[in-house]
Amino acid sequence: MHHPHQHFHPTRPPALGRRYAVLGVGLLIMAFGIAFSIQGALGTSPISSIPYVLSLNAPLSLGQFTILFNLLIVLVQLPILKKQFQWEHWLQVPVTLLFGWFIDLTMVPLAAIAPQTYLWKLGFLLLGCLILGVNQHFTGKRKSFTTVTGKSGQVSLVKLRKANWPISIVLIVFTAFFAIMPLISFALESVIRQPGNYSLSNMTLHFWIGTEDSAYETGMIAGILLNTTMWSALLRQVLLALVVAAIVGTCGMLIGYACVRRRGSRLSRMVESLAFFPYLMPAMAFATIYLAVATSANFKFLYGTFGVLVLVASIKFLPFASRSGVNSMMQIAPEIEEAAVIFGVPWRTRMTRILFPIQKSSIISGYLLPVISVMREVALFTLLVPYARYLLTTMLFSFNETGYAQYGSAVTLLIILIIILINFVTNKLTGASFDKGIGG
């Protein structure tokens, strides 16, 4: 029964002011985190990568490019959302202006103490990641009227009417240019002797099935399909992908289950933030940290082993699997499991007989994501492998460094085809695919 003295009170101005103050402080802290990671010169956050690259060869600053980039995203929303674009969406503009100004403001004091040694650069990067993580923990749980553009998205259905076919054609051409043309390019580059000459007389299958010793110093005493070194590297890469997928997929599912079932609690937010933290760190810097650990006296047994690759890859790719686990578990109504608990069904049985069958495709997609990530990763493994030909991706890096572009193109094309095959087979057998694991 409704109590006569209970009334609904809208958000009061002081409370609203505190929320905007928290948003402003959060933007300032985020700007400091970005500034520290940039000054470390070992990588930056994904949302700042495009403005940072543009600012390197232009008169505008990083903050100014950040403003322009995010304003462009706001303008793109207008033709997409149309009538669904509400006045609240315009609040992104002042937030973007403030965020860009904060970035330039925080870059000024840090420019005077730019680190010179690699250790100091690594320290700056770690501090930047820590600042971003702490800021996400304390401000990410608060609901605000605005978000910095690029940090979130909205799916909206728009009737294109007469523009349906023109836009479809443009998208098909765009997709073909950026998805199919690279495959054709890699295929052509892998069968030409002299780069740049695409005449039939210059084409050969030597780099695929040849037997000459043209790249002996890189371990290629035959074409990639006839070379035992390449097949050994491929088997190790596949084994690494499967082991990492088993570890990361299981941990991601359990993290998702725990976070969803304790949604809103401090422990849940802490676990979710910690699982996301490795994503903030560039792969090369992440590998450097574990290389330093593996070369220390206490952990020297890890150096150059398969185990250190499993350890590093499992931690690095945990954010994707944990996010997939959270998305999967949030789609299951808690009443289903509560009914099983009432009937005394054990937790293991609830997971294997109830929750997993309901979300089978999404959960398997969480296992598929690490497989694909490991199969295409280069920077994370370059510093940790015992020799360049240990994995297929590090062999690719070796080819590109030594000038054997044909072998590099052939290996790249082979990796792409293997990833497509893995996703296709998994989709046919289970209905899962990697796009479902990332919310597709």
Short mmCIF file of C-alpha atoms in Angstrom, two decimals:
data_model
loop_
_atom_site.label_atom_id
_atom_site.label_comp_id
_atom_site.label_asym_id
_atom_site.label_seq_id
_atom_site.Cartn_x
_atom_site.Cartn_y
_atom_site.Cartn_z
CA MET A 1 0.00 0.00 0.00
CA HIS A 2 1.28 3.46 -0.84
CA HIS A 3 2.18 5.47 2.25
CA PRO A 4 0.45 8.87 2.29
CA HIS A 5 3.71 10.66 3.18
CA GLN A 6 5.80 9.00 0.48
CA HIS A 7 6.35 11.17 -2.57
CA PHE A 8 8.60 10.97 -5.59
CA HIS A 9 11.26 13.67 -5.66
CA PRO A 10 13.15 14.37 -8.87
CA THR A 11 16.87 14.86 -8.81
CA ARG A 12 17.61 17.93 -6.73
CA PRO A 13 19.91 20.64 -8.09
CA PRO A 14 22.62 20.06 -5.46
CA ALA A 15 22.68 16.33 -6.26
CA LEU A 16 22.76 17.13 -9.96
CA GLY A 17 25.63 19.55 -9.38
CA ARG A 18 27.59 16.87 -7.53
CA ARG A 19 27.11 14.48 -10.44
CA TYR A 20 28.44 17.05 -12.90
CA ALA A 21 31.34 17.75 -10.54
CA VAL A 22 32.16 14.04 -10.43
CA LEU A 23 32.02 13.96 -14.23
CA GLY A 24 34.41 16.92 -14.48
CA VAL A 25 36.87 15.43 -12.01
CA GLY A 26 36.66 12.11 -13.83
CA LEU A 27 37.51 13.80 -17.14
CA LEU A 28 40.50 15.52 -15.54
CA ILE A 29 41.77 12.26 -14.03
CA MET A 30 41.26 10.49 -17.37
CA ALA A 31 43.25 13.25 -19.09
CA PHE A 32 46.11 12.75 -16.63
CA GLY A 33 46.09 9.01 -17.35
CA ILE A 34 46.27 9.63 -21.09
CA ALA A 35 49.04 12.21 -20.64
CA PHE A 36 51.15 9.80 -18.57
CA SER A 37 50.76 6.97 -21.09
CA ILE A 38 51.66 9.27 -23.99
CA GLN A 39 54.71 10.68 -22.21
CA GLY A 40 55.84 7.10 -21.63
CA ALA A 41 56.12 6.75 -25.44
CA LEU A 42 55.18 3.05 -25.28
CA GLY A 43 51.58 3.33 -26.45
CA THR A 44 48.34 5.10 -25.65
CA SER A 45 44.68 4.30 -25.09
CA PRO A 46 42.59 3.31 -28.15
CA ILE A 47 40.32 6.37 -27.89
CA SER A 48 43.34 8.72 -28.12
CA SER A 49 45.39 6.85 -30.71
CA ILE A 50 43.94 8.59 -33.79
CA PRO A 51 44.18 12.16 -32.37
CA TYR A 52 47.70 11.42 -31.11
CA VAL A 53 48.96 10.20 -34.49
CA LEU A 54 47.40 13.22 -36.23
CA SER A 55 48.99 15.63 -33.74
CA LEU A 56 52.50 14.33 -34.51
CA ASN A 57 52.59 15.92 -37.96
CA ALA A 58 50.15 18.82 -37.67
CA PRO A 59 50.11 22.25 -36.00
CA LEU A 60 47.15 21.32 -33.79
CA SER A 61 47.67 19.83 -30.33
CA LEU A 62 46.51 16.46 -29.05
CA GLY A 63 43.64 18.05 -27.14
CA GLN A 64 42.49 20.01 -30.19
CA PHE A 65 42.51 16.92 -32.38
CA THR A 66 40.63 15.06 -29.64
CA ILE A 67 37.94 17.76 -29.74
CA LEU A 68 37.68 17.67 -33.53
CA PHE A 69 37.62 13.87 -33.64
CA ASN A 70 34.86 13.56 -31.07
CA LEU A 71 32.83 16.42 -32.57
CA LEU A 72 32.96 14.55 -35.86
CA ILE A 73 31.48 11.51 -34.13
CA VAL A 74 28.67 13.70 -32.75
CA LEU A 75 27.91 15.08 -36.23
CA VAL A 76 27.82 11.56 -37.69
CA GLN A 77 25.08 10.73 -35.20
CA LEU A 78 22.73 13.34 -36.73
CA PRO A 79 21.97 11.58 -40.05
CA ILE A 80 21.97 8.19 -38.34
CA LEU A 81 19.66 8.91 -35.41
CA LYS A 82 17.59 11.69 -37.06
CA LYS A 83 14.51 12.19 -34.84
CA GLN A 84 16.01 9.96 -32.16
CA PHE A 85 18.77 12.53 -31.68
CA GLN A 86 17.51 14.27 -28.54
CA TRP A 87 18.69 17.50 -26.97
CA GLU A 88 20.60 15.50 -24.35
CA HIS A 89 22.93 14.29 -27.09
CA TRP A 90 24.19 17.86 -27.58
CA LEU A 91 25.61 17.71 -24.05
CA GLN A 92 28.40 15.63 -25.57
CA VAL A 93 29.78 18.83 -27.12
CA PRO A 94 30.72 20.70 -23.90
CA VAL A 95 32.03 17.46 -22.40
CA THR A 96 34.23 16.94 -25.47
CA LEU A 97 35.52 20.54 -25.32
CA LEU A 98 36.33 20.17 -21.63
CA PHE A 99 38.03 16.81 -22.14
CA GLY A 100 40.25 18.13 -24.96
CA TRP A 101 41.21 21.17 -22.90
CA PHE A 102 42.05 18.95 -19.92
CA ILE A 103 44.35 16.81 -22.11
CA ASP A 104 46.35 19.84 -23.26
CA LEU A 105 46.41 21.16 -19.70
CA THR A 106 47.82 17.94 -18.25
CA MET A 107 50.38 17.54 -21.04
CA VAL A 108 52.10 20.81 -20.09
CA PRO A 109 53.55 19.86 -16.66
CA LEU A 110 54.46 16.35 -17.79
CA ALA A 111 56.37 17.62 -20.84
CA ALA A 112 59.05 19.01 -18.52
CA ILE A 113 59.68 15.61 -16.92
CA ALA A 114 59.58 13.41 -20.01
CA PRO A 115 61.28 10.09 -19.16
CA GLN A 116 64.44 9.17 -21.06
CA THR A 117 65.22 5.63 -19.91
CA TYR A 118 63.09 2.62 -20.77
CA LEU A 119 62.42 1.89 -17.10
CA TRP A 120 61.04 5.37 -16.52
CA LYS A 121 58.92 5.13 -19.67
CA LEU A 122 57.50 1.85 -18.44
CA GLY A 123 56.77 3.48 -15.08
CA PHE A 124 54.89 6.33 -16.78
CA LEU A 125 52.86 3.84 -18.81
CA LEU A 126 51.94 1.79 -15.74
CA LEU A 127 51.00 4.93 -13.84
CA GLY A 128 48.81 6.06 -16.73
CA CYS A 129 47.07 2.68 -16.83
CA LEU A 130 46.60 2.76 -13.06
CA ILE A 131 45.07 6.24 -13.20
CA LEU A 132 42.66 5.20 -15.96
CA GLY A 133 41.72 2.06 -14.05
CA VAL A 134 41.08 3.91 -10.78
CA ASN A 135 39.06 6.56 -12.60
CA GLN A 136 36.95 3.86 -14.29
CA HIS A 137 36.34 2.19 -10.94
CA PHE A 138 35.09 5.31 -9.18
CA THR A 139 33.23 7.06 -12.02
CA GLY A 140 32.16 4.18 -14.26
CA LYS A 141 29.45 3.07 -11.85
CA ARG A 142 27.85 6.52 -11.73
CA LYS A 143 25.10 7.31 -14.21
CA SER A 144 25.51 10.62 -16.02
CA PHE A 145 23.61 12.45 -18.69
CA THR A 146 26.60 12.51 -21.03
CA THR A 147 29.49 10.33 -22.09
CA VAL A 148 32.63 11.17 -23.99
CA THR A 149 31.95 10.28 -27.60
CA GLY A 150 33.52 7.06 -28.76
CA LYS A 151 33.25 5.45 -25.33
CA SER A 152 29.77 4.05 -25.91
CA GLY A 153 27.41 3.29 -28.72
CA GLN A 154 23.72 3.06 -29.52
CA VAL A 155 22.03 0.73 -31.99
CA SER A 156 19.16 2.44 -33.82
CA LEU A 157 17.08 1.33 -36.78
CA VAL A 158 16.72 4.00 -39.45
CA LYS A 159 14.48 3.80 -42.55
CA LEU A 160 16.71 4.68 -45.50
CA ARG A 161 13.92 4.67 -48.11
CA LYS A 162 15.36 5.71 -51.50
CA ALA A 163 18.86 5.90 -50.08
CA ASN A 164 18.80 2.19 -49.24
CA TRP A 165 20.46 0.95 -52.44
CA PRO A 166 23.09 3.74 -52.77
CA ILE A 167 24.17 3.34 -49.15
CA SER A 168 24.21 -0.46 -49.51
CA ILE A 169 26.42 -0.21 -52.59
CA VAL A 170 28.80 2.18 -50.84
CA LEU A 171 29.04 -0.14 -47.83
CA ILE A 172 29.66 -3.17 -50.06
CA VAL A 173 32.44 -1.34 -51.91
CA PHE A 174 33.88 -0.09 -48.62
CA THR A 175 33.85 -3.58 -47.10
CA ALA A 176 35.34 -5.13 -50.22
CA PHE A 177 38.13 -2.55 -50.32
CA PHE A 178 39.15 -2.97 -46.69
CA ALA A 179 38.40 -6.70 -46.19
CA ILE A 180 38.75 -8.47 -49.53
CA MET A 181 41.40 -6.36 -51.27
CA PRO A 182 44.03 -7.06 -48.55
CA LEU A 183 43.55 -10.81 -49.12
CA ILE A 184 44.06 -10.35 -52.85
CA SER A 185 47.09 -8.17 -52.18
CA PHE A 186 48.71 -10.74 -49.87
CA ALA A 187 48.02 -13.49 -52.40
CA LEU A 188 49.66 -11.52 -55.23
CA GLU A 189 52.64 -10.46 -53.11
CA SER A 190 53.30 -14.10 -52.19
CA VAL A 191 53.71 -15.25 -55.82
CA ILE A 192 55.89 -12.52 -57.39
CA ARG A 193 59.68 -12.67 -57.48
CA GLN A 194 60.34 -8.94 -57.92
CA PRO A 195 58.10 -6.70 -55.76
CA GLY A 196 55.97 -4.34 -57.81
CA ASN A 197 56.08 -6.40 -60.99
CA TYR A 198 52.75 -8.18 -61.44
CA SER A 199 53.33 -9.62 -64.89
CA LEU A 200 52.73 -13.34 -65.41
CA SER A 201 56.41 -13.91 -66.18
CA ASN A 202 57.32 -12.65 -62.71
CA MET A 203 54.90 -14.95 -60.87
CA THR A 204 55.94 -18.21 -59.22
CA LEU A 205 54.76 -20.65 -56.56
CA HIS A 206 58.29 -20.97 -55.23
CA PHE A 207 57.45 -19.27 -51.94
CA TRP A 208 54.65 -21.77 -51.36
CA ILE A 209 56.00 -25.09 -52.68
CA GLY A 210 59.54 -24.29 -53.86
CA THR A 211 62.64 -26.19 -52.70
CA GLU A 212 65.45 -23.63 -53.26
CA ASP A 213 67.45 -22.23 -50.34
CA SER A 214 66.55 -18.60 -51.07
CA ALA A 215 65.82 -17.72 -47.43
CA TYR A 216 68.05 -20.16 -45.61
CA GLU A 217 69.11 -17.62 -42.97
CA THR A 218 65.48 -17.35 -41.84
CA GLY A 219 65.08 -21.12 -41.64
CA MET A 220 63.10 -21.43 -44.88
CA ILE A 221 64.83 -24.15 -46.88
CA ALA A 222 61.63 -24.67 -48.88
CA GLY A 223 58.26 -23.04 -49.55
CA ILE A 224 56.04 -22.55 -46.52
CA LEU A 225 53.83 -25.56 -47.33
CA LEU A 226 56.87 -27.88 -47.56
CA ASN A 227 58.89 -26.47 -44.68
CA THR A 228 58.98 -28.41 -41.40
CA THR A 229 59.98 -25.27 -39.47
CA MET A 230 56.81 -23.51 -40.56
CA TRP A 231 54.59 -26.47 -39.66
CA SER A 232 56.23 -26.77 -36.23
CA ALA A 233 55.62 -23.06 -35.62
CA LEU A 234 52.01 -23.42 -36.76
CA LEU A 235 51.37 -26.39 -34.45
CA ARG A 236 52.85 -24.51 -31.49
CA GLN A 237 50.69 -21.48 -32.32
CA VAL A 238 47.53 -23.60 -32.53
CA LEU A 239 48.39 -25.43 -29.28
CA LEU A 240 49.05 -22.10 -27.57
CA ALA A 241 45.72 -20.75 -28.83
CA LEU A 242 43.79 -23.80 -27.56
CA VAL A 243 45.43 -23.80 -24.12
CA VAL A 244 44.92 -20.07 -23.67
CA ALA A 245 41.32 -20.36 -24.87
CA ALA A 246 40.60 -23.10 -22.33
CA ILE A 247 42.03 -21.03 -19.48
CA VAL A 248 40.71 -17.63 -20.50
CA GLY A 249 37.30 -18.85 -21.66
CA THR A 250 36.68 -20.68 -18.38
CA CYS A 251 37.93 -17.80 -16.24
CA GLY A 252 35.91 -15.31 -18.29
CA MET A 253 32.73 -17.34 -17.87
CA LEU A 254 33.26 -17.65 -14.09
CA ILE A 255 34.08 -13.93 -13.78
CA GLY A 256 30.94 -13.09 -15.75
CA TYR A 257 28.85 -15.37 -13.56
CA ALA A 258 30.23 -13.91 -10.33
CA CYS A 259 29.92 -10.28 -11.46
CA VAL A 260 26.35 -10.67 -12.70
CA ARG A 261 25.13 -12.62 -9.67
CA ARG A 262 26.67 -9.99 -7.32
CA ARG A 263 25.80 -7.08 -9.60
CA GLY A 264 26.11 -3.72 -7.87
CA SER A 265 28.33 -4.90 -5.02
CA ARG A 266 31.77 -3.43 -4.41
CA LEU A 267 33.44 -6.82 -4.92
CA SER A 268 31.71 -7.28 -8.27
CA ARG A 269 32.86 -3.88 -9.52
CA MET A 270 36.39 -4.54 -8.30
CA VAL A 271 36.65 -7.91 -10.04
CA GLU A 272 35.21 -6.50 -13.28
CA SER A 273 37.65 -3.57 -13.22
CA LEU A 274 40.66 -5.81 -12.52
CA ALA A 275 39.67 -8.17 -15.34
CA PHE A 276 39.49 -5.19 -17.71
CA PHE A 277 42.84 -3.68 -16.65
CA PRO A 278 45.14 -5.67 -19.04
CA TYR A 279 43.27 -4.14 -22.00
CA LEU A 280 44.58 -0.69 -21.06
CA MET A 281 48.21 -1.73 -21.47
CA PRO A 282 49.91 -1.95 -24.91
CA ALA A 283 50.97 -5.46 -25.85
CA MET A 284 54.69 -4.65 -26.19
CA ALA A 285 54.83 -3.02 -22.77
CA PHE A 286 52.87 -5.90 -21.27
CA ALA A 287 55.38 -8.38 -22.71
CA THR A 288 58.28 -6.28 -21.40
CA ILE A 289 56.99 -6.56 -17.84
CA TYR A 290 56.83 -10.35 -18.00
CA LEU A 291 60.18 -10.51 -19.75
CA ALA A 292 61.70 -8.67 -16.78
CA VAL A 293 59.98 -11.11 -14.41
CA ALA A 294 61.13 -14.17 -16.39
CA THR A 295 64.76 -13.00 -16.42
CA SER A 296 64.85 -12.39 -12.66
CA ALA A 297 66.59 -14.86 -10.39
CA ASN A 298 63.44 -16.27 -8.79
CA PHE A 299 61.53 -16.86 -12.04
CA LYS A 300 64.34 -17.67 -14.44
CA PHE A 301 62.81 -21.09 -15.09
CA LEU A 302 60.05 -19.32 -17.07
CA TYR A 303 62.38 -17.61 -19.55
CA GLY A 304 61.93 -18.80 -23.13
CA THR A 305 59.34 -21.44 -22.21
CA PHE A 306 55.92 -22.27 -23.58
CA GLY A 307 54.52 -21.64 -20.11
CA VAL A 308 55.39 -17.94 -20.04
CA LEU A 309 53.59 -17.49 -23.38
CA VAL A 310 50.50 -19.18 -21.93
CA LEU A 311 50.68 -17.01 -18.80
CA VAL A 312 51.08 -13.70 -20.64
CA ALA A 313 48.48 -14.44 -23.30
CA SER A 314 45.94 -15.65 -20.73
CA ILE A 315 46.18 -12.43 -18.73
CA LYS A 316 46.32 -10.15 -21.77
CA PHE A 317 43.21 -11.62 -23.43
CA LEU A 318 41.18 -12.05 -20.24
CA PRO A 319 39.27 -8.74 -20.72
CA PHE A 320 37.58 -9.98 -23.90
CA ALA A 321 36.53 -13.30 -22.38
CA SER A 322 35.33 -11.70 -19.14
CA ARG A 323 33.25 -9.17 -21.07
CA SER A 324 31.80 -12.01 -23.14
CA GLY A 325 31.01 -13.89 -19.91
CA VAL A 326 29.26 -10.87 -18.41
CA ASN A 327 27.19 -10.36 -21.57
CA SER A 328 26.23 -14.04 -21.62
CA MET A 329 25.16 -14.22 -17.98
CA MET A 330 23.22 -10.95 -18.10
CA GLN A 331 20.90 -12.48 -20.70
CA ILE A 332 19.84 -15.23 -18.28
CA ALA A 333 17.07 -14.32 -15.84
CA PRO A 334 18.20 -14.98 -12.24
CA GLU A 335 14.83 -16.63 -11.50
CA ILE A 336 15.88 -19.66 -13.59
CA GLU A 337 18.83 -20.42 -11.32
CA GLU A 338 16.89 -19.49 -8.19
CA ALA A 339 14.31 -22.16 -9.04
CA ALA A 340 17.10 -24.73 -9.37
CA VAL A 341 18.55 -23.64 -6.02
CA ILE A 342 15.15 -24.15 -4.35
CA PHE A 343 15.11 -27.72 -5.63
CA GLY A 344 18.62 -28.31 -4.30
CA VAL A 345 20.43 -28.56 -7.64
CA PRO A 346 24.22 -28.32 -7.06
CA TRP A 347 26.14 -25.38 -8.54
CA ARG A 348 28.11 -27.56 -10.95
CA THR A 349 24.93 -29.11 -12.31
CA ARG A 350 23.29 -25.70 -12.65
CA MET A 351 26.23 -24.48 -14.73
CA THR A 352 26.53 -27.52 -17.00
CA ARG A 353 22.86 -28.52 -17.36
CA ILE A 354 21.02 -25.18 -17.16
CA LEU A 355 23.13 -22.04 -17.75
CA PHE A 356 25.56 -23.40 -20.33
CA PRO A 357 22.89 -24.96 -22.62
CA ILE A 358 20.83 -21.75 -22.55
CA GLN A 359 23.76 -19.52 -23.57
CA LYS A 360 25.83 -22.13 -25.41
CA SER A 361 26.59 -19.99 -28.47
CA SER A 362 27.64 -16.91 -26.48
CA ILE A 363 29.76 -18.91 -24.03
CA ILE A 364 31.54 -20.83 -26.79
CA SER A 365 32.16 -17.51 -28.52
CA GLY A 366 33.98 -16.45 -25.34
CA TYR A 367 36.33 -19.38 -25.89
CA LEU A 368 36.69 -18.56 -29.58
CA LEU A 369 37.83 -14.97 -29.02
CA PRO A 370 41.16 -15.92 -27.34
CA VAL A 371 41.86 -18.46 -30.09
CA ILE A 372 41.61 -15.80 -32.78
CA SER A 373 43.53 -13.27 -30.68
CA VAL A 374 46.44 -15.65 -30.12
CA MET A 375 46.53 -16.74 -33.77
CA ARG A 376 47.07 -13.16 -34.96
CA GLU A 377 49.16 -11.71 -32.11
CA VAL A 378 52.71 -10.54 -32.89
CA ALA A 379 53.82 -7.80 -30.49
CA LEU A 380 52.95 -9.73 -27.34
CA PHE A 381 55.13 -12.73 -28.26
CA THR A 382 58.07 -11.07 -30.04
CA LEU A 383 60.11 -10.48 -26.87
CA LEU A 384 59.17 -13.73 -25.14
CA VAL A 385 59.81 -16.48 -27.69
CA PRO A 386 63.17 -18.32 -27.40
CA TYR A 387 63.86 -17.80 -31.13
CA ALA A 388 62.18 -16.02 -34.05
CA ARG A 389 60.80 -19.16 -35.72
CA TYR A 390 59.11 -20.47 -32.55
CA LEU A 391 55.60 -19.25 -33.52
CA LEU A 392 54.02 -18.53 -36.87
CA THR A 393 53.39 -14.86 -36.07
CA THR A 394 56.94 -14.25 -34.84
CA MET A 395 58.21 -15.99 -37.97
CA LEU A 396 56.13 -13.47 -39.94
CA PHE A 397 57.81 -10.63 -38.03
CA SER A 398 61.22 -12.12 -38.84
CA PHE A 399 60.41 -12.27 -42.56
CA ASN A 400 59.32 -8.63 -42.63
CA GLU A 401 62.44 -7.56 -40.74
CA THR A 402 64.83 -9.43 -43.06
CA GLY A 403 63.18 -8.27 -46.29
CA TYR A 404 61.49 -11.51 -47.39
CA ALA A 405 58.14 -9.86 -48.11
CA GLN A 406 56.92 -12.79 -50.23
CA TYR A 407 57.27 -15.28 -47.38
CA GLY A 408 55.70 -12.72 -45.04
CA SER A 409 52.70 -12.23 -47.32
CA ALA A 410 52.26 -15.99 -47.69
CA VAL A 411 52.33 -16.53 -43.92
CA THR A 412 49.93 -13.62 -43.35
CA LEU A 413 47.48 -15.03 -45.87
CA LEU A 414 47.79 -18.46 -44.27
CA ILE A 415 47.03 -17.04 -40.80
CA ILE A 416 43.96 -15.19 -42.11
CA LEU A 417 42.64 -18.30 -43.84
CA ILE A 418 43.18 -20.41 -40.69
CA ILE A 419 41.27 -17.88 -38.56
CA ILE A 420 38.40 -17.79 -41.08
CA LEU A 421 38.34 -21.60 -41.14
CA ILE A 422 38.28 -21.86 -37.33
CA ASN A 423 35.40 -19.40 -37.09
CA PHE A 424 33.50 -21.11 -39.93
CA VAL A 425 33.85 -24.62 -38.48
CA THR A 426 32.91 -23.45 -34.98
CA ASN A 427 29.87 -21.64 -36.34
CA LYS A 428 28.69 -24.70 -38.26
CA LEU A 429 29.19 -27.08 -35.34
CA THR A 430 27.92 -24.96 -32.46
CA GLY A 431 26.28 -21.85 -33.93
CA ALA A 432 28.87 -19.68 -32.17
CA SER A 433 31.10 -17.08 -33.82
CA PHE A 434 33.56 -14.51 -32.55
CA ASP A 435 31.21 -11.58 -33.27
CA LYS A 436 28.71 -12.96 -30.71
CA GLY A 437 31.45 -12.87 -28.10
CA ILE A 438 31.87 -9.12 -28.53
CA GLY A 439 28.22 -8.30 -28.64
CA GLY A 440 27.61 -8.71 -32.39
#
